[in-house]
mmCIF file of C-alpha atoms in Angstrom:
data_model
loop_
_atom_site.group_PDB
_atom_site.id
_atom_site.type_symbol
_atom_site.label_atom_id
_atom_site.label_comp_id
_atom_site.label_asym_id
_atom_site.label_seq_id
_atom_site.Cartn_x
_atom_site.Cartn_y
_atom_site.Cartn_z
ATOM 1 C CA MET A 1 64.138 -35.513 -198.713
ATOM 2 C CA PRO A 2 61.185 -37.628 -199.887
ATOM 3 C CA LYS A 3 58.080 -35.518 -199.628
ATOM 4 C CA ALA A 4 56.021 -38.383 -198.188
ATOM 5 C CA LEU A 5 58.353 -38.677 -195.175
ATOM 6 C CA THR A 6 58.809 -34.963 -194.489
ATOM 7 C CA PRO A 7 56.442 -34.622 -191.480
ATOM 8 C CA LEU A 8 57.926 -37.618 -189.636
ATOM 9 C CA LEU A 9 61.498 -36.561 -190.359
ATOM 10 C CA LEU A 10 60.814 -33.057 -189.094
ATOM 11 C CA GLY A 11 59.389 -34.494 -185.900
ATOM 12 C CA ASN A 12 62.591 -36.447 -185.302
ATOM 13 C CA VAL A 13 64.837 -33.383 -185.262
ATOM 14 C CA CYS A 14 64.014 -32.178 -181.754
ATOM 15 C CA ARG A 15 61.100 -31.544 -179.414
ATOM 16 C CA VAL A 16 60.491 -28.006 -180.683
ATOM 17 C CA TRP A 17 60.438 -29.110 -184.315
ATOM 18 C CA ARG A 18 58.158 -32.008 -183.413
ATOM 19 C CA GLN A 19 55.712 -29.662 -181.689
ATOM 20 C CA ILE A 20 55.685 -27.395 -184.745
ATOM 21 C CA ALA A 21 55.276 -30.302 -187.170
ATOM 22 C CA TRP A 22 52.540 -31.956 -185.129
ATOM 23 C CA THR A 23 50.504 -28.719 -185.086
ATOM 24 C CA THR A 24 50.967 -27.686 -188.743
ATOM 25 C CA PRO A 25 48.057 -29.306 -190.633
ATOM 26 C CA GLN A 26 49.300 -28.322 -194.107
ATOM 27 C CA ILE A 27 52.156 -30.861 -194.042
ATOM 28 C CA TRP A 28 49.754 -33.706 -193.181
ATOM 29 C CA ALA A 29 47.159 -33.008 -195.888
ATOM 30 C CA SER A 30 48.788 -35.400 -198.389
ATOM 31 C CA ILE A 31 49.517 -39.080 -197.811
ATOM 32 C CA THR A 32 50.883 -41.923 -199.953
ATOM 33 C CA ILE A 33 50.263 -45.465 -198.725
ATOM 34 C CA ASN A 34 52.153 -48.388 -200.246
ATOM 35 C CA VAL A 35 50.574 -51.692 -199.313
ATOM 36 C CA SER A 36 53.243 -54.327 -199.901
ATOM 37 C CA TYR A 37 53.895 -57.837 -198.670
ATOM 38 C CA HIS A 38 56.378 -57.041 -195.937
ATOM 39 C CA SER A 39 55.742 -53.457 -194.884
ATOM 40 C CA PHE A 40 52.003 -53.375 -194.284
ATOM 41 C CA SER A 41 50.690 -53.871 -190.772
ATOM 42 C CA THR A 42 48.085 -52.583 -188.324
ATOM 43 C CA LEU A 43 50.729 -50.070 -187.249
ATOM 44 C CA GLN A 44 50.650 -48.573 -190.737
ATOM 45 C CA THR A 45 46.862 -48.348 -190.560
ATOM 46 C CA GLU A 46 46.994 -46.512 -187.248
ATOM 47 C CA LEU A 47 49.711 -44.221 -188.588
ATOM 48 C CA ALA A 48 47.447 -43.312 -191.532
ATOM 49 C CA ASN A 49 44.649 -42.464 -189.086
ATOM 50 C CA GLN A 50 46.872 -40.199 -186.971
ATOM 51 C CA TRP A 51 48.394 -38.623 -190.080
ATOM 52 C CA LEU A 52 45.025 -37.593 -191.517
ATOM 53 C CA ARG A 53 43.735 -36.458 -188.124
ATOM 54 C CA ARG A 54 46.623 -33.988 -187.877
ATOM 55 C CA ALA A 55 45.512 -32.429 -191.180
ATOM 56 C CA GLY A 56 42.661 -30.763 -189.326
ATOM 57 C CA GLU A 57 39.882 -29.723 -191.697
ATOM 58 C CA LEU A 58 42.066 -29.295 -194.791
ATOM 59 C CA PRO A 59 41.226 -31.029 -198.109
ATOM 60 C CA LEU A 60 43.119 -34.327 -198.406
ATOM 61 C CA THR A 61 45.225 -35.873 -201.156
ATOM 62 C CA ILE A 62 45.307 -39.669 -200.772
ATOM 63 C CA LYS A 63 47.294 -42.041 -202.971
ATOM 64 C CA ILE A 64 47.317 -45.825 -202.468
ATOM 65 C CA ARG A 65 49.409 -48.345 -204.367
ATOM 66 C CA THR A 66 49.456 -52.117 -203.890
ATOM 67 C CA LEU A 67 50.841 -55.256 -205.390
ATOM 68 C CA ASN A 68 48.438 -57.946 -206.548
ATOM 69 C CA LEU A 69 47.530 -59.041 -203.031
ATOM 70 C CA ASN A 70 46.839 -62.734 -203.524
ATOM 71 C CA THR A 71 46.475 -64.211 -200.052
ATOM 72 C CA ALA A 72 45.429 -67.544 -201.548
ATOM 73 C CA VAL A 73 48.930 -68.301 -202.799
ATOM 74 C CA ASP A 74 51.212 -66.057 -200.748
ATOM 75 C CA GLN A 75 51.357 -66.356 -196.970
ATOM 76 C CA TYR A 76 53.133 -62.993 -196.702
ATOM 77 C CA ALA A 77 50.390 -60.997 -198.407
ATOM 78 C CA PRO A 78 48.399 -58.721 -196.068
ATOM 79 C CA SER A 79 45.068 -60.186 -195.012
ATOM 80 C CA PRO A 80 41.936 -58.772 -196.662
ATOM 81 C CA SER A 81 40.608 -57.747 -193.236
ATOM 82 C CA SER A 82 43.621 -55.501 -192.654
ATOM 83 C CA ILE A 83 43.083 -53.840 -196.043
ATOM 84 C CA TYR A 84 39.401 -53.294 -195.303
ATOM 85 C CA GLU A 85 40.325 -51.752 -191.951
ATOM 86 C CA LEU A 86 42.557 -49.258 -193.731
ATOM 87 C CA ILE A 87 39.815 -48.400 -196.223
ATOM 88 C CA ASN A 88 37.305 -47.855 -193.406
ATOM 89 C CA ILE A 89 39.672 -45.343 -191.825
ATOM 90 C CA LEU A 90 40.043 -43.499 -195.118
ATOM 91 C CA ASN A 91 36.268 -43.500 -195.583
ATOM 92 C CA ALA A 92 35.921 -41.685 -192.265
ATOM 93 C CA TYR A 93 37.619 -38.716 -193.923
ATOM 94 C CA SER A 94 35.772 -38.969 -197.248
ATOM 95 C CA ARG A 95 34.039 -35.595 -196.945
ATOM 96 C CA ARG A 96 37.507 -33.991 -197.130
ATOM 97 C CA TRP A 97 38.944 -36.065 -200.003
ATOM 98 C CA TRP A 98 40.312 -33.590 -202.562
ATOM 99 C CA LYS A 99 42.318 -36.050 -204.646
ATOM 100 C CA LEU A 100 41.792 -39.804 -204.387
ATOM 101 C CA ASP A 101 44.205 -41.970 -206.392
ATOM 102 C CA VAL A 102 43.806 -45.726 -205.886
ATOM 103 C CA ALA A 103 45.519 -48.663 -207.615
ATOM 104 C CA MET A 104 44.272 -51.845 -205.953
ATOM 105 C CA PRO A 105 42.679 -55.187 -206.849
ATOM 106 C CA MET A 106 39.057 -54.831 -207.913
ATOM 107 C CA GLN A 107 37.639 -56.383 -204.756
ATOM 108 C CA TYR A 108 38.920 -53.463 -202.662
ATOM 109 C CA LEU A 109 37.782 -50.640 -204.928
ATOM 110 C CA THR A 110 34.161 -51.397 -204.124
ATOM 111 C CA TYR A 111 34.699 -50.488 -200.446
ATOM 112 C CA PHE A 112 35.770 -46.898 -201.039
ATOM 113 C CA ALA A 113 32.954 -44.461 -200.207
ATOM 114 C CA ARG A 114 30.691 -47.374 -199.262
ATOM 115 C CA HIS A 115 30.405 -46.082 -195.677
ATOM 116 C CA PRO A 116 31.079 -42.347 -195.888
ATOM 117 C CA ALA A 117 31.798 -40.011 -193.003
ATOM 118 C CA PRO A 118 28.721 -39.642 -190.762
ATOM 119 C CA GLU A 119 28.559 -35.816 -190.701
ATOM 120 C CA THR A 120 25.037 -34.444 -190.669
ATOM 121 C CA THR A 121 26.073 -31.744 -193.143
ATOM 122 C CA TYR A 122 27.869 -33.550 -195.918
ATOM 123 C CA SER A 123 29.478 -31.541 -198.688
ATOM 124 C CA PRO A 124 32.185 -33.598 -200.426
ATOM 125 C CA VAL A 125 35.013 -31.629 -202.024
ATOM 126 C CA LEU A 126 36.518 -34.356 -204.234
ATOM 127 C CA ASN A 127 38.130 -32.718 -207.256
ATOM 128 C CA SER A 128 40.187 -35.602 -208.726
ATOM 129 C CA LEU A 129 39.347 -39.323 -208.823
ATOM 130 C CA VAL A 130 41.750 -41.995 -210.111
ATOM 131 C CA LEU A 131 40.667 -45.661 -210.003
ATOM 132 C CA LEU A 132 43.103 -48.189 -211.482
ATOM 133 C CA PRO A 133 42.275 -51.819 -210.639
ATOM 134 C CA ILE A 134 45.227 -54.199 -210.525
ATOM 135 C CA LEU A 135 44.417 -57.174 -212.708
ATOM 136 C CA GLY A 136 44.689 -60.651 -211.292
ATOM 137 C CA VAL A 137 42.894 -62.716 -208.667
ATOM 138 C CA GLY A 138 39.592 -61.307 -207.474
ATOM 139 C CA ASN A 139 39.017 -58.983 -210.418
ATOM 140 C CA ASP A 140 35.542 -59.984 -211.518
ATOM 141 C CA PHE A 141 33.693 -56.819 -212.463
ATOM 142 C CA PRO A 142 31.445 -55.874 -209.527
ATOM 143 C CA ASN A 143 28.018 -54.484 -210.259
ATOM 144 C CA VAL A 144 29.040 -51.109 -208.792
ATOM 145 C CA PRO A 145 32.841 -50.702 -208.587
ATOM 146 C CA PHE A 146 32.646 -47.309 -206.851
ATOM 147 C CA ASN A 147 29.459 -46.366 -205.060
ATOM 148 C CA ALA A 148 29.014 -42.831 -203.802
ATOM 149 C CA ALA A 149 25.270 -42.788 -204.422
ATOM 150 C CA ASP A 150 24.292 -41.636 -200.907
ATOM 151 C CA HIS A 151 26.650 -38.633 -200.997
ATOM 152 C CA PRO A 152 27.701 -38.294 -204.643
ATOM 153 C CA PHE A 153 31.094 -36.816 -205.404
ATOM 154 C CA SER A 154 31.418 -34.279 -208.204
ATOM 155 C CA PRO A 155 35.024 -34.570 -209.414
ATOM 156 C CA LYS A 156 36.312 -32.453 -212.269
ATOM 157 C CA TYR A 157 39.141 -34.840 -213.183
ATOM 158 C CA VAL A 158 38.510 -38.587 -213.587
ATOM 159 C CA LYS A 159 40.979 -41.279 -214.637
ATOM 160 C CA LEU A 160 39.849 -44.891 -214.979
ATOM 161 C CA SER A 161 40.931 -48.188 -216.499
ATOM 162 C CA ASN A 162 39.374 -51.644 -216.881
ATOM 163 C CA LEU A 163 36.130 -50.589 -215.230
ATOM 164 C CA HIS A 164 32.464 -50.487 -216.147
ATOM 165 C CA VAL A 165 32.639 -46.724 -216.332
ATOM 166 C CA MET A 166 29.018 -45.680 -216.092
ATOM 167 C CA LYS A 167 28.426 -47.955 -213.099
ATOM 168 C CA ILE A 168 30.714 -45.720 -211.078
ATOM 169 C CA ARG A 169 28.279 -43.705 -209.001
ATOM 170 C CA ILE A 170 29.468 -40.119 -209.045
ATOM 171 C CA ASP A 171 27.942 -36.909 -210.381
ATOM 172 C CA TRP A 172 29.212 -37.031 -213.964
ATOM 173 C CA LYS A 173 27.758 -33.629 -214.856
ATOM 174 C CA ASN A 174 30.705 -31.832 -213.221
ATOM 175 C CA VAL A 175 33.505 -33.751 -214.993
ATOM 176 C CA THR A 176 35.676 -31.553 -217.234
ATOM 177 C CA THR A 177 38.566 -33.981 -217.904
ATOM 178 C CA ILE A 178 38.449 -37.752 -218.312
ATOM 179 C CA VAL A 179 41.186 -40.260 -219.107
ATOM 180 C CA ALA A 180 39.748 -43.743 -219.674
ATOM 181 C CA GLY A 181 41.647 -46.883 -220.666
ATOM 182 C CA SER A 182 40.369 -50.298 -221.799
ATOM 183 C CA ILE A 183 36.962 -48.792 -222.423
ATOM 184 C CA SER A 184 34.319 -49.890 -224.920
ATOM 185 C CA ILE A 185 33.015 -47.604 -227.656
ATOM 186 C CA SER A 186 29.563 -47.775 -226.077
ATOM 187 C CA TYR A 187 30.932 -46.392 -222.803
ATOM 188 C CA CYS A 188 32.865 -43.709 -224.689
ATOM 189 C CA LEU A 189 29.602 -42.492 -226.177
ATOM 190 C CA GLU A 190 27.838 -42.685 -222.837
ATOM 191 C CA ILE A 191 30.523 -40.508 -221.239
ATOM 192 C CA ILE A 192 30.052 -37.928 -223.983
ATOM 193 C CA ARG A 193 26.319 -37.950 -223.279
ATOM 194 C CA GLN A 194 26.596 -37.819 -219.469
ATOM 195 C CA CYS A 195 29.326 -35.146 -219.167
ATOM 196 C CA PRO A 196 28.094 -31.852 -220.639
ATOM 197 C CA GLN A 197 31.023 -29.846 -219.175
ATOM 198 C CA LEU A 198 33.717 -32.132 -220.589
ATOM 199 C CA THR A 199 36.530 -30.157 -222.250
ATOM 200 C CA ILE A 200 39.390 -32.713 -222.347
ATOM 201 C CA CYS A 201 38.837 -36.365 -223.227
ATOM 202 C CA GLU A 202 41.348 -39.210 -223.656
ATOM 203 C CA PHE A 203 40.064 -42.655 -224.661
ATOM 204 C CA ASP A 204 42.104 -45.831 -225.115
ATOM 205 C CA THR A 205 39.471 -48.273 -226.271
ATOM 206 C CA ALA A 206 39.380 -51.995 -225.626
ATOM 207 C CA GLU A 207 38.826 -54.519 -228.363
ATOM 208 C CA ASP A 208 35.091 -54.436 -228.899
ATOM 209 C CA ASP A 209 32.784 -56.992 -230.406
ATOM 210 C CA LEU A 210 31.661 -54.463 -232.988
ATOM 211 C CA GLU A 211 29.330 -56.965 -234.603
ATOM 212 C CA PHE A 212 26.891 -56.419 -231.714
ATOM 213 C CA PHE A 213 27.281 -52.629 -231.469
ATOM 214 C CA MET A 214 23.943 -50.811 -231.551
ATOM 215 C CA LYS A 215 23.608 -47.142 -232.380
ATOM 216 C CA PRO A 216 22.599 -45.411 -229.139
ATOM 217 C CA PRO A 217 19.265 -43.549 -229.026
ATOM 218 C CA GLY A 218 19.635 -39.863 -229.776
ATOM 219 C CA ALA A 219 22.932 -40.249 -231.654
ATOM 220 C CA PRO A 220 24.748 -38.402 -233.018
ATOM 221 C CA PHE A 221 25.371 -36.567 -229.746
ATOM 222 C CA ILE A 222 26.362 -32.911 -230.172
ATOM 223 C CA HIS A 223 28.791 -31.925 -227.418
ATOM 224 C CA HIS A 224 29.189 -28.170 -227.145
ATOM 225 C CA ALA A 225 32.146 -28.027 -224.719
ATOM 226 C CA LEU A 226 34.758 -30.595 -225.813
ATOM 227 C CA GLN A 227 37.963 -28.920 -227.000
ATOM 228 C CA THR A 228 40.549 -31.733 -226.802
ATOM 229 C CA LEU A 229 40.030 -35.316 -227.981
ATOM 230 C CA LYS A 230 42.765 -37.966 -227.845
ATOM 231 C CA TYR A 231 41.667 -41.353 -229.115
ATOM 232 C CA GLN A 232 43.589 -44.621 -229.333
ATOM 233 C CA ASP A 233 42.347 -47.990 -230.526
ATOM 234 C CA SER A 234 43.264 -51.242 -232.258
ATOM 235 C CA GLU A 235 40.077 -51.817 -234.250
ATOM 236 C CA SER A 236 39.877 -51.281 -237.983
ATOM 237 C CA VAL A 237 36.660 -49.222 -237.752
ATOM 238 C CA GLY A 238 36.634 -48.185 -234.079
ATOM 239 C CA LEU A 239 37.358 -44.487 -234.568
ATOM 240 C CA GLU A 240 34.940 -44.197 -237.472
ATOM 241 C CA LEU A 241 32.180 -45.823 -235.439
ATOM 242 C CA PHE A 242 32.802 -43.468 -232.519
ATOM 243 C CA LEU A 243 32.932 -40.329 -234.645
ATOM 244 C CA ASP A 244 29.862 -41.363 -236.599
ATOM 245 C CA ASN A 245 27.811 -40.974 -233.395
ATOM 246 C CA VAL A 246 29.123 -37.622 -232.124
ATOM 247 C CA ALA A 247 29.740 -34.030 -233.203
ATOM 248 C CA PHE A 248 32.147 -31.553 -231.577
ATOM 249 C CA PRO A 249 31.539 -28.024 -232.871
ATOM 250 C CA VAL A 250 34.272 -26.395 -230.688
ATOM 251 C CA LEU A 251 36.964 -29.105 -230.937
ATOM 252 C CA GLU A 252 40.459 -27.577 -231.257
ATOM 253 C CA LEU A 253 42.822 -30.539 -230.751
ATOM 254 C CA PHE A 254 42.392 -34.000 -232.264
ATOM 255 C CA ASP A 255 44.959 -36.740 -231.676
ATOM 256 C CA TYR A 256 44.508 -40.279 -232.974
ATOM 257 C CA LYS A 257 46.830 -43.269 -232.607
ATOM 258 C CA ARG A 258 46.312 -46.806 -233.874
ATOM 259 C CA ASN A 259 47.639 -49.729 -231.834
ATOM 260 C CA GLY A 260 48.809 -51.896 -234.687
ATOM 261 C CA VAL A 261 48.634 -51.544 -238.421
ATOM 262 C CA GLY A 262 45.326 -50.572 -239.954
ATOM 263 C CA SER A 263 43.608 -48.350 -242.480
ATOM 264 C CA LEU A 264 41.602 -45.270 -241.618
ATOM 265 C CA HIS A 265 38.493 -44.870 -243.732
ATOM 266 C CA LEU A 266 37.320 -41.414 -244.653
ATOM 267 C CA ALA A 267 34.083 -41.836 -242.706
ATOM 268 C CA SER A 268 36.006 -40.116 -239.897
ATOM 269 C CA SER A 269 36.872 -37.104 -242.022
ATOM 270 C CA HIS A 270 33.214 -36.873 -243.070
ATOM 271 C CA VAL A 271 32.284 -36.494 -239.401
ATOM 272 C CA LEU A 272 34.941 -33.820 -238.889
ATOM 273 C CA GLY A 273 33.315 -31.932 -241.712
ATOM 274 C CA ARG A 274 29.851 -32.398 -240.221
ATOM 275 C CA SER A 275 31.029 -31.003 -236.878
ATOM 276 C CA ASN A 276 32.560 -27.994 -238.633
ATOM 277 C CA CYS A 277 35.013 -27.809 -235.722
ATOM 278 C CA PRO A 278 37.819 -25.213 -235.557
ATOM 279 C CA ILE A 279 40.667 -27.734 -235.178
ATOM 280 C CA LYS A 280 44.025 -26.033 -234.622
ATOM 281 C CA SER A 281 46.116 -29.099 -233.733
ATOM 282 C CA PHE A 282 45.736 -32.354 -235.687
ATOM 283 C CA SER A 283 47.711 -35.580 -235.181
ATOM 284 C CA LEU A 284 47.424 -38.999 -236.817
ATOM 285 C CA GLN A 285 49.831 -41.766 -235.741
ATOM 286 C CA ASP A 286 50.489 -45.290 -237.014
ATOM 287 C CA ILE A 287 47.680 -45.497 -239.557
ATOM 288 C CA ARG A 288 47.487 -46.184 -243.287
ATOM 289 C CA LEU A 289 46.082 -43.708 -245.811
ATOM 290 C CA VAL A 290 46.344 -43.198 -249.544
ATOM 291 C CA ASP A 291 47.749 -39.937 -250.899
ATOM 292 C CA GLY A 292 44.381 -38.430 -251.741
ATOM 293 C CA ASP A 293 43.040 -39.046 -248.256
ATOM 294 C CA ILE A 294 45.552 -36.645 -246.713
ATOM 295 C CA ILE A 295 44.444 -33.811 -248.995
ATOM 296 C CA GLN A 296 40.816 -34.506 -248.247
ATOM 297 C CA LEU A 297 41.498 -34.521 -244.500
ATOM 298 C CA LEU A 298 43.417 -31.258 -244.578
ATOM 299 C CA GLU A 299 40.663 -29.533 -246.529
ATOM 300 C CA LEU A 300 38.368 -30.154 -243.551
ATOM 301 C CA VAL A 301 40.653 -28.383 -241.046
ATOM 302 C CA PRO A 302 41.273 -24.891 -242.515
ATOM 303 C CA HIS A 303 42.190 -23.375 -239.109
ATOM 304 C CA LEU A 304 45.104 -25.768 -238.613
ATOM 305 C CA GLU A 305 48.186 -24.451 -236.771
ATOM 306 C CA SER A 306 49.936 -27.732 -235.839
ATOM 307 C CA LEU A 307 50.073 -30.956 -237.881
ATOM 308 C CA VAL A 308 51.662 -34.295 -236.948
ATOM 309 C CA LEU A 309 51.429 -37.208 -239.372
ATOM 310 C CA GLY A 310 52.941 -40.610 -238.678
ATOM 311 C CA LEU A 311 51.373 -42.463 -241.559
ATOM 312 C CA GLN A 312 51.920 -45.699 -243.436
ATOM 313 C CA PHE A 313 51.185 -45.462 -247.125
ATOM 314 C CA ARG A 314 49.721 -48.490 -248.812
ATOM 315 C CA SER A 315 52.909 -48.726 -250.823
ATOM 316 C CA GLY A 316 54.740 -49.278 -247.528
ATOM 317 C CA ARG A 317 56.627 -45.989 -247.541
ATOM 318 C CA THR A 318 56.351 -43.295 -244.879
ATOM 319 C CA PRO A 319 55.690 -39.702 -245.955
ATOM 320 C CA GLY A 320 58.434 -37.228 -245.346
ATOM 321 C CA LEU A 321 56.997 -33.961 -244.097
#
């Protein structure tokens, strides 16, 4: 039985089951909304309102998925006004959002939390925030893609892609885990600076115009909480540039993957030595080193317990370990 349909299916069994289902808020506290060309209607919007109302005062898990809703070229796409109506209903319950997971065109992301619930005592409980804009028509970067400035959320888990990260108005000081895709090195460094409680960090960086990169004031930033760093890029010096501006004295897991063939310069290993971090798990994937580089890297991680190397030697052979 699909979990998303469970409450409605229970209500269809008989009158007694329906009465039980309709008065059990726990089974209504999670909702998945798929906005597609043929299924979305005002009826679905009203159903979402009734669904969340039956959850009582419980924290809510809300997940929304859409296609690229291009009304300019497809007469069957839902109208923008109907999408905004749905978002306004969800905003009415924003003080009880526990997990918000949205994949929509950029133009709609800006409306979430724009008009929050009007309670006089407002204490948002949002723990997890996922914002994944669907690329296509209407995806110009807005000045503020997610604005909770009036009643700032303090999520612990944040996942983002293709967004101007630091223009998302939340309380970054509470974030402990972030997964960010298509992000610039400058924003990576700003996240490190703004999130003092960060313990797990995954960056997949976009292609940067590194020629115009400026060393941020106060760098290198020393982050005293980060324990896990997973970094992926396609630039020849991207990782080195990032690591040259940070230090992680308690880092235990480091995972690096290169999108495409490229060499890793030992500037990165120099930074690992400067941080003096107790790395226990170390992984390098799809990069090119010379034999001596591996020895030099391993000398900097004496506490190592797990090692993964997927390297390309300059001679073209792959090491067998």
